Amino acid sequence: MDLSLMNKEQRKAIETTEGPLLLVAGAGSGKTRVLTHRIAYLLGEKGVPSYNILAITFTNKAAGEMLSRVNSLIEEDAGHMWISTFHSMCVRILRRDINHLGYDNSFSILDPTDQQSVVKGILKKRNLDVKQHHPRKILNFISDKKNQLITAEEASKEAEGYLDGLYSEIYTDYQEILYRNSSLDFDDLIMLTIDLFDRNPDVLKYYQNRFQYVHVDEYQDTNHAQYQLVNMLTAKYRNICVVGDSDQSIYKFRGADITNILNFEDDYPEAVTIKLEQNYRSTKTILDAANAVINNNSERKPKELRTERDGGAKIKTILADSERAEGQEVVRNIRDLSRKYAYSDIAVLYRANSQSRAIEDALVKSSIPYKMIGGMKFYQRMEIKDLMSYLKVIQNPHDDISFTRIINTPKRGIGAKTVDKLTAYGGIHGISIFEAINDADFIGIPKGAVTTLMSLLDKLKNLKEKSKYMSVTELVDETLYDTGYLDALEKENTLESRSRIENLDEFKTVTREFDNEREINDELLFEFLSEMALVSDQDGVEANAGVTLMTMHASKGLEFKVVFIVGLEEGIFPSQRVMYDDDELEEERRLMYVGITRAEDQLILSRADSRMIYGKYESNLQSRFLQEIPDELIDGEVIDINTPFSRPKQQAKSTVRQKSRVMTNNSGVSFKVGDKVTHKKFGDGIISNIKGDGDSKELDIVFTSEGPKRLLANFAPIEKKE
């Protein structure tokens, strides 16, 4: 294999095949290229069978790209190699052996909407107010427990306080319902795989012997459960290669544990560590800005990105008087940039989805094409959810969650009372609604409804048989026709119903792509439903789709010629919650680092003087992240749309990026930006800026309870907190 185009560190990473290996891979350092060449090297040069290789990525898109690259590098058959996400890998393992845990091998995978439906049902049964106990909050509680491998029984024993105890009880109810429906949520896929390995050492031994060489991409984003799973798989041979960057650990809110990568050398004392610091993506200006920002963090593995792309355009900054003006100015810049770049080369990144509205409005009014990642998902549309529920019931008749959705869709005269009777009967006898319908004559259901239910049951059984010899596209057509769903939409004949028919036709584009890659077999429907359940936001990112709008979290792993980062204000980015939590601040700074390093050629940073927040306008101080970028990297001209011209650099510095300063008040106490202080009336806060001279010296302070305030330094009743 020709490795002449690799740099020294990349080549060493490829050729170090035995034992634990930590690749500290900076942004744009070619880590995917190194991983694919390393796998190809194992196959071609070391003669390792593809059967013995496992590579874990975080998106289906990344897995597909990696497999394609490996196939292009080697002549050997790589067909038995597993390259997949954690969840896809666990689906394959559980499909084979989940029966050891008492589940049906034709299990369903719940999406977030299904999960909320289950929790809402539990709350209703317990006579609890949904507004007081929001299902999402409860699901976050359950997810957090599962990511820590804490069962419902253990959560109840460890519960502290009323809410903790209540949510643990709901967790118990939730798991019982999922088990009864032979359904799993995303967190179960990993947790139950670990449970399977714990209870069945022979199953674990099988996979340890199979996967003798394990690769894990984005290791800094693994949670405790994923960490435990990897350790179990690699315990025998210890040929584990993890790739990651502590500076890009930004998913703490999902349970990601940065200590997994920081402590890798403690877990594997014999590990070899290689740093990939050569960046092949961004200009030196952009990398210098990224390095300057991230160097303010302490919880990291030190490294310094470098590039051979000297210079590059300086970083532009935008100052607007409102979020609407910010959107207009961003769009004006995009129009100018479109002379040199395609719209698909440009991305606008923001801290929270709520910030997209002003940008969207400006793009729509300018007729600039755009694609928003993370908005209303295609698979969450009503008609797609209905169709998917039919397919889930065809695959897994025990799935009461899906069956309840389609039992009267389209309208067939089955009321809520009938469904309640079937559910209650099924609960008493430990059977599904599907099975309970066979006894419908004996449980007080009207004769007309019984006839309708039996007809539906026959149709679903017939579709189950068809699924064994049909493509998924053919099965979709049969399902829409046999159940009367399509006929009902056609008879409705409204603008909305026609739009739904169009969406169902678009769904068949997805099924055709799936069918084209596979031969018909009796596993086809299960494979399709599993793949659909594991689709991520990034899997939907298409080339040539116009300007991309997305949160910085969603942008990770992507790159664009031009990147805008908007809303660079204290309380927005970094967000309000960082004021008294250094760990949260470091996570936000890593997010800024990720945003900056998405840019290849040009970076534009934007903020607004005031912004509508929760229905009222607030003046926001500039983000500290702007201050952390050296002056020499900033463009000499700062766009300020409050004037018809660009202001000179010296004036712009006072409005866009104030210098860090240290001052002393009349009491001899020195203050600097970043100091934590307390005020007799406003409480605790943090200094975000210092300006003025003499008795006119002012402190900009963001208070936890009162928000931003500007106070005279010499006279304000403030004390410095140690």
XYZ file of C-alpha atoms in Angstrom, residues 297-654:
358
model
C -9.498 25.737 28.454
C -7.669 23.647 31.048
C -9.451 20.280 30.667
C -7.831 19.097 27.437
C -4.983 17.198 25.822
C -2.707 20.007 24.598
C -2.071 20.253 20.873
C -1.580 23.019 18.333
C -3.157 22.809 14.896
C -0.893 23.835 12.030
C -1.399 24.207 8.294
C 0.516 24.835 5.108
C -2.267 27.186 3.938
C -0.521 30.349 5.016
C -2.485 33.518 5.621
C -5.967 33.571 4.214
C -8.683 36.162 4.564
C -8.888 37.858 7.940
C -11.930 37.235 10.109
C -14.800 39.623 9.414
C -17.138 40.796 12.165
C -20.701 42.088 11.967
C -22.345 44.399 14.471
C -26.119 44.839 14.044
C -28.686 46.689 16.122
C -31.123 43.729 16.327
C -31.452 40.076 15.350
C -33.543 41.069 12.311
C -30.818 43.472 11.157
C -28.252 40.750 11.828
C -30.137 38.376 9.522
C -30.303 41.021 6.798
C -26.582 41.734 7.034
C -25.686 38.042 6.967
C -27.763 37.659 3.802
C -26.138 40.733 2.213
C -22.749 39.137 2.839
C -23.957 35.828 1.400
C -25.029 37.625 -1.793
C -21.565 39.192 -2.092
C -19.878 35.849 -1.421
C -22.036 34.090 -4.042
C -19.919 35.758 -6.742
C -17.072 33.478 -5.650
C -18.770 30.569 -3.862
C -21.791 28.359 -4.465
C -24.580 28.728 -1.907
C -23.895 25.150 -0.809
C -20.365 26.247 0.214
C -21.810 28.530 2.903
C -23.122 27.706 6.371
C -24.714 29.841 9.093
C -24.186 28.411 12.567
C -25.981 29.388 15.769
C -26.101 28.264 19.382
C -29.821 27.401 19.501
C -32.462 26.561 16.878
C -34.582 29.522 18.005
C -31.974 31.865 16.466
C -32.668 30.608 12.954
C -35.920 32.549 12.467
C -34.390 35.937 11.634
C -31.859 34.330 9.277
C -34.592 32.307 7.570
C -36.807 35.356 7.118
C -33.996 37.277 5.431
C -33.104 34.333 3.158
C -36.723 33.825 2.095
C -37.159 37.526 1.263
C -33.945 37.423 -0.767
C -34.970 34.220 -2.626
C -31.725 32.532 -1.586
C -32.085 28.728 -1.388
C -31.292 27.197 1.989
C -31.542 23.973 3.937
C -32.168 23.974 7.665
C -30.838 21.006 9.615
C -32.745 20.101 12.759
C -36.112 21.631 11.886
C -39.311 19.682 11.185
C -38.058 16.236 10.215
C -39.575 14.472 7.230
C -40.052 11.253 9.201
C -42.055 13.076 11.891
C -44.812 14.154 9.479
C -48.174 12.617 10.340
C -48.613 10.531 7.190
C -45.066 9.161 7.375
C -45.522 8.283 11.047
C -48.804 6.526 10.178
C -47.173 4.487 7.421
C -44.173 3.621 9.606
C -46.563 2.486 12.356
C -48.293 0.130 9.918
C -44.930 -1.299 8.865
C -43.877 -1.716 12.510
C -47.048 -3.663 13.338
C -46.567 -5.834 10.252
C -43.031 -6.575 11.461
C -43.825 -6.794 15.197
C -47.518 -7.524 16.008
C -46.727 -7.063 19.738
C -46.080 -3.332 19.187
C -49.179 -1.875 20.890
C -47.696 1.628 20.682
C -47.787 1.554 16.885
C -51.004 -0.460 16.747
C -52.852 2.137 18.843
C -51.839 4.799 16.316
C -53.225 2.945 13.271
C -56.184 1.019 14.697
C -58.545 3.828 13.623
C -56.365 5.447 10.937
C -57.971 5.990 8.520
C -61.310 6.337 10.323
C -62.979 2.931 10.579
C -65.325 3.423 13.534
C -63.056 2.139 16.297
C -63.512 4.438 19.298
C -61.355 5.133 22.341
C -63.545 2.916 24.561
C -62.932 -0.080 22.300
C -59.183 0.523 22.368
C -59.271 0.866 26.171
C -61.115 -2.470 26.500
C -58.614 -4.219 24.247
C -55.686 -2.671 26.136
C -57.122 -3.621 29.533
C -57.872 -7.187 28.379
C -54.382 -7.515 26.948
C -52.846 -6.199 30.175
C -54.754 -8.740 32.316
C -53.819 -11.686 30.109
C -50.305 -10.554 29.182
C -51.020 -10.332 25.456
C -50.873 -7.619 22.808
C -53.811 -5.719 21.311
C -53.223 -7.690 18.118
C -53.831 -10.950 20.009
C -56.663 -9.494 22.125
C -58.698 -8.770 18.985
C -59.155 -12.522 18.530
C -61.206 -12.492 21.752
C -63.068 -9.259 20.941
C -66.455 -11.052 20.936
C -66.094 -11.851 24.644
C -64.990 -8.516 26.105
C -68.003 -6.303 25.468
C -67.070 -4.778 22.115
C -69.978 -3.993 19.728
C -70.489 -6.503 16.930
C -69.870 -3.944 14.172
C -66.544 -2.981 15.692
C -65.592 -6.651 16.071
C -66.211 -7.236 12.348
C -64.075 -4.198 11.465
C -61.273 -5.277 13.808
C -61.193 -8.818 12.432
C -61.024 -7.416 8.900
C -58.073 -5.212 9.906
C -56.385 -8.183 11.547
C -56.737 -10.271 8.378
C -55.239 -7.451 6.289
C -52.255 -7.099 8.624
C -51.654 -10.862 8.679
C -51.809 -10.916 4.896
C -49.319 -8.018 4.685
C -47.048 -9.893 7.106
C -46.915 -12.798 4.652
C -46.349 -10.442 1.709
C -43.408 -8.824 3.520
C -41.474 -12.089 3.212
C -41.261 -11.965 -0.574
C -41.802 -8.306 -1.498
C -39.456 -5.369 -1.726
C -40.107 -2.618 0.833
C -41.434 -0.323 -1.912
C -43.916 -2.962 -3.034
C -44.956 -3.577 0.566
C -45.530 0.164 1.091
C -47.807 0.271 -1.976
C -49.725 -2.777 -0.768
C -50.066 -1.353 2.753
C -51.379 2.020 1.573
C -53.862 0.271 -0.721
C -55.018 -2.653 1.477
C -55.573 -0.550 4.612
C -57.559 2.125 2.760
C -55.115 4.840 3.851
C -54.394 6.140 0.347
C -58.054 5.935 -0.670
C -59.063 8.057 2.335
C -56.558 10.790 1.386
C -57.698 10.773 -2.250
C -61.367 11.092 -1.219
C -60.517 13.988 1.105
C -59.093 15.841 -1.928
C -57.849 18.926 -0.075
C -54.601 20.841 -0.459
C -53.378 19.234 2.762
C -54.321 15.682 1.713
C -52.659 16.126 -1.685
C -49.517 17.327 0.087
C -49.603 14.194 2.233
C -49.895 11.974 -0.826
C -46.858 13.760 -2.292
C -44.923 13.089 0.916
C -45.839 9.398 0.748
C -44.580 9.324 -2.846
C -41.368 10.994 -1.668
C -41.070 8.303 1.014
C -40.993 5.709 -1.767
C -37.858 7.411 -3.080
C -36.256 6.392 0.220
C -37.529 2.809 -0.031
C -36.363 2.464 -3.650
C -32.846 3.540 -2.697
C -32.924 0.931 0.080
C -34.293 -1.786 -2.228
C -31.694 -1.087 -4.924
C -28.923 -2.049 -2.518
C -30.458 -5.315 -1.280
C -31.980 -8.537 -2.495
C -35.448 -9.546 -1.293
C -35.379 -11.703 1.842
C -37.534 -12.229 4.929
C -35.247 -9.899 6.971
C -35.751 -6.958 4.617
C -38.507 -5.143 6.527
C -36.678 -5.436 9.864
C -33.484 -4.061 8.271
C -35.400 -1.157 6.727
C -37.202 -0.206 9.939
C -33.957 -0.405 11.903
C -32.174 1.819 9.408
C -34.986 4.375 9.456
C -35.030 4.430 13.262
C -31.316 5.262 13.358
C -31.294 8.110 10.832
C -29.521 11.202 12.229
C -29.685 14.891 11.279
C -26.387 14.742 9.422
C -27.558 11.822 7.318
C -29.958 14.283 5.694
C -27.309 16.859 4.747
C -27.198 17.000 0.970
C -24.774 18.677 -1.382
C -26.003 21.544 -3.564
C -28.952 22.247 -1.288
C -28.323 25.969 -0.858
C -27.034 27.755 2.236
C -26.952 25.444 5.263
C -28.485 26.623 8.541
C -27.708 24.572 11.631
C -26.711 24.645 15.262
C -23.039 24.334 16.055
C -23.744 20.962 17.660
C -25.182 19.668 14.379
C -22.223 21.035 12.363
C -19.640 18.784 13.963
C -17.862 16.641 11.383
C -18.855 18.925 8.495
C -16.898 21.599 6.638
C -17.777 24.602 4.491
C -15.816 27.139 2.461
C -17.463 29.998 4.371
C -18.896 29.914 7.887
C -20.958 32.543 9.713
C -21.280 32.262 13.493
C -24.121 34.489 14.682
C -25.355 35.625 18.089
C -21.937 36.074 19.705
C -23.264 37.682 22.871
C -23.015 36.883 26.559
C -26.062 34.903 27.613
C -26.549 33.639 24.051
C -23.119 32.194 23.286
C -21.801 31.406 25.771
C -25.209 30.657 27.224
C -26.448 32.040 30.539
C -25.848 28.840 32.468
C -22.031 29.073 32.237
C -21.754 32.030 34.592
C -20.996 29.934 37.665
C -19.968 26.624 36.172
C -16.446 26.415 34.805
C -17.105 22.982 33.264
C -20.057 24.374 31.305
C -17.945 27.330 30.162
C -15.243 24.995 28.869
C -17.885 22.988 26.990
C -19.217 26.188 25.389
C -15.677 27.183 24.421
C -15.176 23.779 22.790
C -18.374 24.451 20.864
C -16.921 27.753 19.634
C -13.770 25.883 18.620
C -15.856 23.397 16.648
C -17.741 26.238 14.932
C -14.553 28.063 13.943
C -12.882 24.940 12.564
C -15.788 24.164 10.229
C -14.522 27.037 8.023
C -12.079 26.382 5.212
C -11.528 29.810 3.607
C -13.456 32.490 5.454
C -14.973 33.045 8.888
C -17.499 35.778 9.712
C -18.513 36.441 13.324
C -21.686 38.348 14.147
C -23.519 39.866 17.100
C -26.430 42.211 17.763
C -26.661 45.163 20.146
C -30.118 44.016 21.241
C -32.155 40.880 20.718
C -35.716 39.736 21.402
C -35.508 37.125 24.176
C -38.655 35.558 25.649
C -40.816 38.324 24.179
C -38.773 41.340 25.254
C -35.741 43.157 23.921
C -32.530 42.875 25.906
C -29.161 44.520 25.357
C -26.465 41.898 25.300
C -22.768 42.299 25.952
C -20.338 40.892 23.436
C -19.243 37.289 23.826
C -15.998 36.692 25.679
C -15.060 34.363 22.805
C -14.702 37.407 20.544
C -12.220 38.910 23.011
C -10.153 35.726 22.989
C -9.335 36.081 19.279
C -6.128 38.134 18.729
C -6.598 41.590 17.198
C -4.268 40.890 14.281
C -6.594 38.155 12.983
C -9.595 40.498 12.708
C -10.396 42.364 9.499
C -9.568 46.068 9.700
C -13.120 46.952 8.732
C -16.089 46.053 10.853
C -19.519 45.998 9.287
C -21.948 48.169 11.270
C -25.288 48.514 9.520
C -26.252 51.457 11.723
C -24.089 53.612 9.423
C -23.848 53.646 5.616
C -20.119 52.964 5.726
C -17.630 50.658 7.406
C -15.957 52.172 10.410
C -12.148 52.161 10.759
C -10.567 49.500 12.910
C -9.700 51.775 15.842
C -13.329 52.848 16.292
C -14.635 49.391 15.654
C -12.634 47.939 18.516
C -14.683 49.919 21.012
